[in-house]
């Protein structure tokens, strides 16, 4: 094949991707499912933590008196409430949000050099679950997912329209923009996802070319004083720390500057461990080599000694003996750093990709599969996210 053949191939691939994207969007618009599907009855809202029937009625009365537009049916009766409505009720009741407790975001890096370990799926599903879990709504969590994987899997799940073709405003390109401001980052590089409160800095395939000339680009575009392993922290994350409660980072399975920058920027390293023998073996090899990466960064004057680490079993089935054996070995290696809740090997996590959704964002009426399987996957990600949140709270309390 010559260059013209490759160009023709690329054009056809982009057209197919665009057609797939438009088909999903058109289907959602046709059936009125383009907005996030989760709604709450007034009774359910009254049962949430920190609320009661009298509290909700008082808050809603005050809000409507000030012009707040609760959705109502044609007969005037109250319709169900959106997540934004519930959070607004909490705000009216002056319930402290997460940012009232912690002024700066916690940066979490989902890391593993084993491809197929489930980093992207765990990252995006956890982000959506943390935002929408009924026990956590009171905190009004604002979450940013930074996609640093040129394959753009997290981008596809969170805003599939950004996952087609080349993108000018990716997280990687923001890193190399001289003197980029917080305002520019928020206005041009941070995008909405299907769930209000969860945002995305996307990735694109051409981001991968940055790794081939990283040092040269760093010096030519950012100057000699820019430390090449700290670009993500210095130019992006430190400027956005006051705008989000959690910042999640997702990278590809490559030992490159994306990975090293993500380690430097992270407050907590989180590693998914798939239990299948070959995958688990490769994951342990990665964990065994982390000390070398940390030593390399420390020798450059970058402090990595106080970064907490967590691991969890991903694609786990408790009924499979080999999975149980992998869990036992993971506990030997990670000790108290292994989460006690696992992400299961459920079909829901895979099938949601048909509509470019997470198990949280997918509307059950749009789900092409067993609804019970989807419900089990949703229950699993919420249980995982609550446990994950509690562990992060423990880490923060320990300073």
Tab-separated table of C-alpha atoms in Angstrom:
chain	number	residue	atom	x	y	z
A	1	UNK	CA	0.000	0.000	0.000
A	2	UNK	CA	1.223	3.520	-0.814
A	3	UNK	CA	0.372	6.778	0.982
A	4	UNK	CA	-2.722	7.341	-1.112
A	5	UNK	CA	-3.999	3.884	-0.161
A	6	UNK	CA	-3.510	4.619	3.546
A	7	UNK	CA	-5.253	7.974	3.178
A	8	UNK	CA	-8.183	6.263	1.453
A	9	UNK	CA	-8.305	3.625	4.188
A	10	UNK	CA	-8.328	6.326	6.867
A	11	UNK	CA	-11.145	8.218	5.163
A	12	UNK	CA	-13.294	5.099	5.000
A	13	UNK	CA	-12.628	4.271	8.657
A	14	UNK	CA	-13.610	7.806	9.715
A	15	UNK	CA	-16.819	7.589	7.663
A	16	UNK	CA	-17.793	4.282	9.269
A	17	UNK	CA	-17.067	5.634	12.758
A	18	UNK	CA	-19.085	8.754	12.020
A	19	UNK	CA	-21.996	6.672	10.726
A	20	UNK	CA	-21.940	4.463	13.838
A	21	UNK	CA	-21.911	7.522	16.056
A	22	UNK	CA	-24.789	9.207	14.221
A	23	UNK	CA	-26.850	6.012	14.344
A	24	UNK	CA	-26.567	5.800	18.140
A	25	UNK	CA	-27.323	9.510	18.590
A	26	UNK	CA	-30.288	9.398	16.222
A	27	UNK	CA	-31.732	6.388	18.040
A	28	UNK	CA	-31.465	8.162	21.399
A	29	UNK	CA	-33.026	11.344	20.039
A	30	UNK	CA	-35.842	9.438	18.337
A	31	UNK	CA	-36.883	7.807	21.593
A	32	UNK	CA	-36.218	10.842	23.745
A	33	UNK	CA	-33.301	9.292	25.598
A	34	UNK	CA	-30.547	11.809	24.892
A	35	UNK	CA	-30.696	13.116	28.482
A	36	UNK	CA	-29.551	11.168	31.528
A	37	UNK	CA	-32.322	8.751	32.438
A	38	UNK	CA	-32.009	8.609	36.225
A	39	UNK	CA	-34.915	10.302	38.030
A	40	UNK	CA	-36.072	10.320	41.647
A	41	UNK	CA	-39.568	10.318	43.064
A	42	UNK	CA	-40.305	12.826	45.794
A	43	UNK	CA	-40.703	9.944	48.238
A	44	UNK	CA	-37.293	8.548	47.338
A	45	UNK	CA	-35.751	11.987	47.705
A	46	UNK	CA	-37.264	12.347	51.179
A	47	UNK	CA	-35.501	9.131	52.234
A	48	UNK	CA	-32.013	10.282	51.198
A	49	UNK	CA	-29.356	11.004	53.808
A	50	UNK	CA	-29.827	14.378	55.478
A	51	UNK	CA	-33.339	14.874	54.130
A	52	UNK	CA	-36.871	14.207	55.328
A	53	UNK	CA	-40.402	14.822	54.123
A	54	UNK	CA	-40.690	18.157	55.888
A	55	UNK	CA	-37.197	19.216	54.798
A	56	UNK	CA	-37.877	18.439	51.135
A	57	UNK	CA	-41.279	20.139	51.110
A	58	UNK	CA	-39.876	23.237	52.795
A	59	UNK	CA	-36.899	23.405	50.429
A	60	UNK	CA	-39.002	22.898	47.295
A	61	UNK	CA	-41.488	25.532	48.422
A	62	UNK	CA	-38.714	28.062	48.963
A	63	UNK	CA	-37.078	27.181	45.652
A	64	UNK	CA	-40.283	27.497	43.608
A	65	UNK	CA	-41.055	30.789	45.310
A	66	UNK	CA	-37.713	31.999	43.971
A	67	UNK	CA	-38.467	30.730	40.465
A	68	UNK	CA	-36.821	27.308	40.462
A	69	UNK	CA	-38.445	25.326	37.584
A	70	UNK	CA	-39.301	21.871	38.909
A	71	UNK	CA	-40.710	19.725	36.120
A	72	UNK	CA	-44.464	19.250	36.389
A	73	UNK	CA	-47.005	17.119	34.566
A	74	UNK	CA	-49.762	18.698	32.397
A	75	UNK	CA	-52.186	18.400	35.337
A	76	UNK	CA	-49.830	20.434	37.524
A	77	UNK	CA	-48.636	17.564	39.692
A	78	UNK	CA	-44.932	17.275	40.402
A	79	UNK	CA	-42.999	15.068	37.983
A	80	UNK	CA	-39.975	13.028	39.062
A	81	UNK	CA	-36.805	14.857	40.081
A	82	UNK	CA	-33.496	14.941	38.237
A	83	UNK	CA	-30.099	14.642	39.889
A	84	UNK	CA	-29.707	18.397	39.485
A	85	UNK	CA	-33.031	18.901	41.316
A	86	UNK	CA	-31.963	16.704	44.227
A	87	UNK	CA	-28.605	18.440	44.520
A	88	UNK	CA	-30.360	21.809	44.399
A	89	UNK	CA	-32.575	20.692	47.295
A	90	UNK	CA	-29.481	19.762	49.292
A	91	UNK	CA	-28.046	23.194	48.500
A	92	UNK	CA	-31.246	24.877	49.645
A	93	UNK	CA	-30.984	22.938	52.901
A	94	UNK	CA	-27.360	24.146	53.217
A	95	UNK	CA	-26.012	20.605	53.440
A	96	UNK	CA	-22.191	20.796	53.110
A	97	UNK	CA	-20.811	19.619	49.774
A	98	UNK	CA	-17.550	17.747	49.314
A	99	UNK	CA	-15.753	20.973	48.348
A	100	UNK	CA	-16.853	22.496	51.645
A	101	UNK	CA	-14.813	19.766	53.334
A	102	UNK	CA	-11.857	19.556	50.934
A	103	UNK	CA	-10.957	22.604	48.871
A	104	UNK	CA	-8.732	20.754	46.392
A	105	UNK	CA	-9.301	17.695	44.270
A	106	UNK	CA	-7.840	14.262	44.896
A	107	UNK	CA	-6.050	12.940	41.798
A	108	UNK	CA	-6.440	9.225	41.148
A	109	UNK	CA	-4.484	7.370	38.470
A	110	UNK	CA	-5.890	4.057	37.198
A	111	UNK	CA	-2.691	2.305	36.193
A	112	UNK	CA	-1.496	-1.050	34.888
A	113	UNK	CA	0.789	-1.920	31.982
A	114	UNK	CA	-1.304	-4.986	31.176
A	115	UNK	CA	-3.589	-4.270	28.240
A	116	UNK	CA	-7.148	-5.442	28.805
A	117	UNK	CA	-6.914	-5.106	32.591
A	118	UNK	CA	-10.044	-2.959	32.540
A	119	UNK	CA	-8.495	0.397	33.476
A	120	UNK	CA	-10.717	2.504	31.218
A	121	UNK	CA	-13.925	0.664	32.060
A	122	UNK	CA	-13.230	0.858	35.793
A	123	UNK	CA	-12.288	4.536	35.517
A	124	UNK	CA	-15.376	5.762	33.661
A	125	UNK	CA	-17.899	3.523	35.409
A	126	UNK	CA	-16.548	4.522	38.827
A	127	UNK	CA	-16.679	8.212	37.882
A	128	UNK	CA	-20.341	7.936	36.881
A	129	UNK	CA	-21.237	5.811	39.891
A	130	UNK	CA	-19.618	8.149	42.413
A	131	UNK	CA	-21.558	11.061	40.969
A	132	UNK	CA	-24.954	9.326	41.004
A	133	UNK	CA	-24.881	7.021	44.027
A	134	UNK	CA	-27.831	7.856	46.275
A	135	UNK	CA	-25.692	7.863	49.407
A	136	UNK	CA	-23.230	10.335	47.874
A	137	UNK	CA	-25.587	12.809	46.163
A	138	UNK	CA	-25.426	15.116	49.159
A	139	UNK	CA	-21.757	15.816	48.363
A	140	UNK	CA	-22.471	17.107	44.819
A	141	UNK	CA	-19.270	15.461	43.596
A	142	UNK	CA	-17.613	17.099	40.599
A	143	UNK	CA	-15.423	14.630	38.743
A	144	UNK	CA	-13.011	15.143	35.853
A	145	UNK	CA	-11.721	12.225	33.778
A	146	UNK	CA	-8.477	12.954	31.919
A	147	UNK	CA	-8.020	10.521	29.043
A	148	UNK	CA	-4.331	10.081	28.175
A	149	UNK	CA	-4.716	6.893	26.140
A	150	UNK	CA	-4.476	7.571	22.370
A	151	UNK	CA	-6.975	4.748	21.868
A	152	UNK	CA	-9.473	7.115	23.535
A	153	UNK	CA	-11.561	4.412	25.232
A	154	UNK	CA	-12.605	6.656	28.123
A	155	UNK	CA	-13.490	9.366	25.623
A	156	UNK	CA	-15.690	6.928	23.720
A	157	UNK	CA	-17.583	5.942	26.872
A	158	UNK	CA	-18.054	9.482	28.167
A	159	UNK	CA	-18.521	11.566	25.003
A	160	UNK	CA	-18.327	9.400	21.909
A	161	UNK	CA	-18.668	12.358	19.549
A	162	UNK	CA	-15.133	13.355	20.592
A	163	UNK	CA	-13.717	9.899	19.886
A	164	UNK	CA	-13.887	10.169	16.090
A	165	UNK	CA	-10.948	11.393	14.059
A	166	UNK	CA	-8.424	13.994	15.154
A	167	UNK	CA	-9.172	16.400	18.012
A	168	UNK	CA	-7.456	19.736	18.547
A	169	UNK	CA	-8.450	20.073	22.201
A	170	UNK	CA	-7.151	16.956	23.930
A	171	UNK	CA	-5.619	16.626	27.373
A	172	UNK	CA	-2.253	15.779	25.817
A	173	UNK	CA	-2.280	18.883	23.626
A	174	UNK	CA	-3.276	21.048	26.571
A	175	UNK	CA	-0.130	19.897	28.335
A	176	UNK	CA	2.035	21.339	25.573
A	177	UNK	CA	0.193	24.657	25.246
A	178	UNK	CA	2.507	27.382	26.604
A	179	UNK	CA	1.136	29.419	29.518
A	180	UNK	CA	-2.306	27.863	29.212
A	181	UNK	CA	-4.714	29.354	31.730
A	182	UNK	CA	-7.305	27.760	33.958
A	183	UNK	CA	-10.007	29.612	32.057
A	184	UNK	CA	-8.784	28.288	28.711
A	185	UNK	CA	-8.617	24.744	30.053
A	186	UNK	CA	-12.185	24.904	31.347
A	187	UNK	CA	-13.603	26.619	28.280
A	188	UNK	CA	-11.796	24.773	25.494
A	189	UNK	CA	-10.438	21.460	26.821
A	190	UNK	CA	-12.993	20.281	29.389
A	191	UNK	CA	-16.181	18.766	27.948
A	192	UNK	CA	-19.482	17.586	29.395
A	193	UNK	CA	-20.416	13.925	29.534
A	194	UNK	CA	-23.853	12.317	29.505
A	195	UNK	CA	-24.091	12.748	33.281
A	196	UNK	CA	-24.088	16.299	34.678
A	197	UNK	CA	-21.214	16.793	37.091
A	198	UNK	CA	-18.809	14.422	35.325
A	199	UNK	CA	-16.480	16.123	32.836
A	200	UNK	CA	-13.903	14.897	30.346
A	201	UNK	CA	-10.612	15.982	28.871
A	202	UNK	CA	-10.493	13.774	25.776
A	203	UNK	CA	-7.777	11.878	23.961
A	204	UNK	CA	-7.239	11.252	20.259
A	205	UNK	CA	-5.159	8.832	18.203
A	206	UNK	CA	-2.635	11.466	17.136
A	207	UNK	CA	-1.733	12.089	20.802
A	208	UNK	CA	0.424	8.988	20.476
A	209	UNK	CA	2.873	10.831	18.241
A	210	UNK	CA	3.769	13.127	21.123
A	211	UNK	CA	5.619	10.293	22.831
A	212	UNK	CA	8.101	10.080	19.938
A	213	UNK	CA	9.369	13.651	20.396
A	214	UNK	CA	8.425	14.397	24.004
A	215	UNK	CA	11.699	15.905	25.186
A	216	UNK	CA	12.199	17.985	22.055
A	217	UNK	CA	8.616	19.297	22.151
A	218	UNK	CA	8.885	20.029	25.848
A	219	UNK	CA	11.984	22.150	25.355
A	220	UNK	CA	10.870	23.880	22.149
A	221	UNK	CA	7.289	24.647	23.219
A	222	UNK	CA	7.537	25.030	27.000
A	223	UNK	CA	11.140	26.040	27.584
A	224	UNK	CA	14.212	24.527	29.197
A	225	UNK	CA	12.881	25.036	32.722
A	226	UNK	CA	9.884	22.712	32.237
A	227	UNK	CA	10.461	19.331	33.881
A	228	UNK	CA	9.319	16.799	31.219
A	229	UNK	CA	7.797	14.344	33.715
A	230	UNK	CA	5.709	17.046	35.403
A	231	UNK	CA	3.919	18.642	32.449
A	232	UNK	CA	0.530	17.133	33.304
A	233	UNK	CA	0.774	18.234	36.928
A	234	UNK	CA	2.164	21.710	36.271
A	235	UNK	CA	0.186	22.730	33.187
A	236	UNK	CA	-3.173	21.018	33.718
A	237	UNK	CA	-3.953	19.455	37.068
A	238	UNK	CA	-2.547	22.125	39.394
A	239	UNK	CA	-4.628	24.704	37.520
A	240	UNK	CA	-7.858	22.696	37.904
A	241	UNK	CA	-7.530	21.414	41.457
A	242	UNK	CA	-10.073	23.882	42.825
A	243	UNK	CA	-12.676	23.105	40.157
A	244	UNK	CA	-13.201	19.390	40.805
A	245	UNK	CA	-13.455	17.052	43.779
A	246	UNK	CA	-11.850	14.070	42.054
A	247	UNK	CA	-9.641	13.957	38.989
A	248	UNK	CA	-9.272	10.518	37.390
A	249	UNK	CA	-6.446	9.780	34.955
A	250	UNK	CA	-6.554	6.961	32.404
A	251	UNK	CA	-3.575	6.023	30.216
A	252	UNK	CA	-2.785	3.231	27.788
A	253	UNK	CA	-0.750	0.096	28.526
A	254	UNK	CA	2.552	1.720	27.593
A	255	UNK	CA	5.672	2.619	29.573
A	256	UNK	CA	5.959	6.151	28.235
A	257	UNK	CA	5.866	9.798	29.284
A	258	UNK	CA	2.086	9.675	29.639
A	259	UNK	CA	2.451	7.023	32.331
A	260	UNK	CA	5.339	8.777	34.092
A	261	UNK	CA	3.547	12.154	34.047
A	262	UNK	CA	0.444	10.489	35.465
A	263	UNK	CA	2.406	8.946	38.331
A	264	UNK	CA	3.918	12.329	39.156
A	265	UNK	CA	0.517	14.064	39.040
A	266	UNK	CA	-1.389	11.442	41.043
A	267	UNK	CA	-2.212	11.582	44.728
A	268	UNK	CA	-3.319	7.926	44.737
A	269	UNK	CA	-2.324	5.082	42.419
A	270	UNK	CA	-5.091	2.549	41.765
A	271	UNK	CA	-4.358	-0.712	39.957
A	272	UNK	CA	-7.053	-3.057	38.605
A	273	UNK	CA	-5.971	-6.706	38.805
A	274	UNK	CA	-7.634	-9.138	36.400
A	275	UNK	CA	-7.640	-12.634	37.961
A	276	UNK	CA	-7.044	-14.754	34.842
A	277	UNK	CA	-3.598	-16.346	35.231
A	278	UNK	CA	-1.772	-14.699	32.320
A	279	UNK	CA	-3.281	-11.261	33.003
A	280	UNK	CA	-2.698	-11.534	36.742
A	281	UNK	CA	0.918	-12.590	36.168
A	282	UNK	CA	1.533	-9.558	33.934
A	283	UNK	CA	-0.105	-7.260	36.500
A	284	UNK	CA	2.155	-8.554	39.264
A	285	UNK	CA	5.171	-7.941	37.024
A	286	UNK	CA	4.041	-4.343	36.670
A	287	UNK	CA	3.680	-3.984	40.439
A	288	UNK	CA	7.129	-5.461	40.925
A	289	UNK	CA	8.629	-2.855	38.588
A	290	UNK	CA	6.868	0.160	40.119
A	291	UNK	CA	9.757	0.616	42.545
A	292	UNK	CA	12.116	1.069	39.588
A	293	UNK	CA	9.879	3.765	38.108
A	294	UNK	CA	9.619	5.491	41.491
A	295	UNK	CA	13.390	5.356	41.977
A	296	UNK	CA	13.909	6.788	38.493
A	297	UNK	CA	11.623	9.728	39.303
A	298	UNK	CA	13.143	10.212	42.763
A	299	UNK	CA	16.622	10.403	41.183
A	300	UNK	CA	15.312	13.307	39.095
A	301	UNK	CA	14.328	15.133	42.285
A	302	UNK	CA	10.608	14.251	42.063
A	303	UNK	CA	9.173	13.079	45.386
A	304	UNK	CA	7.059	9.931	44.930
A	305	UNK	CA	7.591	8.385	48.354
A	306	UNK	CA	4.231	9.333	49.877
A	307	UNK	CA	1.836	8.214	47.149
A	308	UNK	CA	-0.735	5.779	48.566
A	309	UNK	CA	-1.567	2.785	46.421
A	310	UNK	CA	-4.711	0.672	46.118
A	311	UNK	CA	-5.499	-2.459	44.141
A	312	UNK	CA	-8.722	-4.225	43.326
A	313	UNK	CA	-9.776	-7.356	41.506
A	314	UNK	CA	-11.402	-6.587	38.167
A	315	UNK	CA	-13.432	-8.973	35.991
A	316	UNK	CA	-13.664	-11.167	39.077
A	317	UNK	CA	-15.940	-14.159	39.624
A	318	UNK	CA	-15.986	-15.634	43.155
A	319	UNK	CA	-17.258	-18.947	41.792
A	320	UNK	CA	-14.088	-19.616	39.786
A	321	UNK	CA	-11.359	-21.301	41.811
A	322	UNK	CA	-8.523	-19.701	39.858
A	323	UNK	CA	-10.003	-16.249	40.541
A	324	UNK	CA	-10.106	-17.047	44.248
A	325	UNK	CA	-6.448	-18.103	44.099
A	326	UNK	CA	-5.501	-14.846	42.381
A	327	UNK	CA	-7.340	-12.869	45.057
A	328	UNK	CA	-5.475	-14.732	47.797
A	329	UNK	CA	-2.150	-13.923	46.136
A	330	UNK	CA	-3.171	-10.294	45.639
A	331	UNK	CA	-3.825	-10.044	49.382
A	332	UNK	CA	-0.362	-11.472	50.064
A	333	UNK	CA	1.243	-8.847	47.819
A	334	UNK	CA	-0.877	-5.781	48.607
A	335	UNK	CA	-1.995	-6.663	52.157
A	336	UNK	CA	-4.311	-3.892	53.401
A	337	UNK	CA	-3.960	-2.032	50.108
A	338	UNK	CA	-6.372	-4.395	48.329
A	339	UNK	CA	-9.989	-3.288	48.304
A	340	UNK	CA	-12.471	-5.710	49.827
A	341	UNK	CA	-15.001	-5.108	47.031
A	342	UNK	CA	-14.339	-6.335	43.510
A	343	UNK	CA	-15.628	-5.475	40.066
A	344	UNK	CA	-17.265	-8.600	38.642
A	345	UNK	CA	-17.032	-10.140	35.216
A	346	UNK	CA	-20.532	-9.047	34.164
A	347	UNK	CA	-21.793	-8.814	30.602
A	348	UNK	CA	-23.303	-5.416	31.336
A	349	UNK	CA	-19.885	-3.770	31.369
A	350	UNK	CA	-19.165	-5.005	27.840
A	351	UNK	CA	-22.581	-4.626	26.245
A	352	UNK	CA	-22.939	-0.971	27.210
A	353	UNK	CA	-20.272	-0.193	24.655
A	354	UNK	CA	-22.875	-0.781	21.942
A	355	UNK	CA	-24.409	2.605	22.749
A	356	UNK	CA	-21.141	4.192	23.974
A	357	UNK	CA	-22.347	4.200	27.575
A	358	UNK	CA	-21.307	3.134	31.041
A	359	UNK	CA	-23.545	0.812	33.053
A	360	UNK	CA	-24.703	3.944	34.879
A	361	UNK	CA	-25.359	6.240	31.924
A	362	UNK	CA	-27.070	3.653	29.724
A	363	UNK	CA	-30.835	3.923	29.658
A	364	UNK	CA	-32.343	0.476	30.386
A	365	UNK	CA	-34.761	0.971	27.494
A	366	UNK	CA	-31.763	1.345	25.164
A	367	UNK	CA	-29.790	-1.573	26.582
A	368	UNK	CA	-29.293	-4.404	24.095
A	369	UNK	CA	-29.163	-7.267	26.545
A	370	UNK	CA	-30.595	-8.895	29.646
A	371	UNK	CA	-31.992	-6.161	31.897
A	372	UNK	CA	-31.309	-8.277	34.984
A	373	UNK	CA	-27.661	-8.554	33.965
A	374	UNK	CA	-27.501	-4.791	33.591
A	375	UNK	CA	-29.027	-4.320	37.045
A	376	UNK	CA	-26.450	-6.673	38.571
A	377	UNK	CA	-23.646	-4.734	36.909
A	378	UNK	CA	-25.087	-1.467	38.227
A	379	UNK	CA	-25.377	-2.841	41.733
A	380	UNK	CA	-21.776	-4.025	41.512
A	381	UNK	CA	-20.346	-0.674	40.404
A	382	UNK	CA	-22.276	1.206	43.089
A	383	UNK	CA	-21.079	-1.181	45.800
A	384	UNK	CA	-17.532	-0.833	44.499
A	385	UNK	CA	-17.725	2.956	44.322
A	386	UNK	CA	-19.010	3.288	47.880
A	387	UNK	CA	-16.142	1.138	49.128
A	388	UNK	CA	-13.697	3.078	46.949
A	389	UNK	CA	-14.997	6.397	48.295
A	390	UNK	CA	-14.669	5.205	51.890
A	391	UNK	CA	-11.065	4.142	51.302
A	392	UNK	CA	-10.226	7.486	49.725
A	393	UNK	CA	-11.753	9.204	52.761
A	394	UNK	CA	-9.513	7.111	55.004
A	395	UNK	CA	-6.460	8.064	52.965
A	396	UNK	CA	-7.344	11.748	53.209
A	397	UNK	CA	-7.914	11.526	56.950
A	398	UNK	CA	-4.421	10.110	57.354
A	399	UNK	CA	-2.950	13.117	55.597
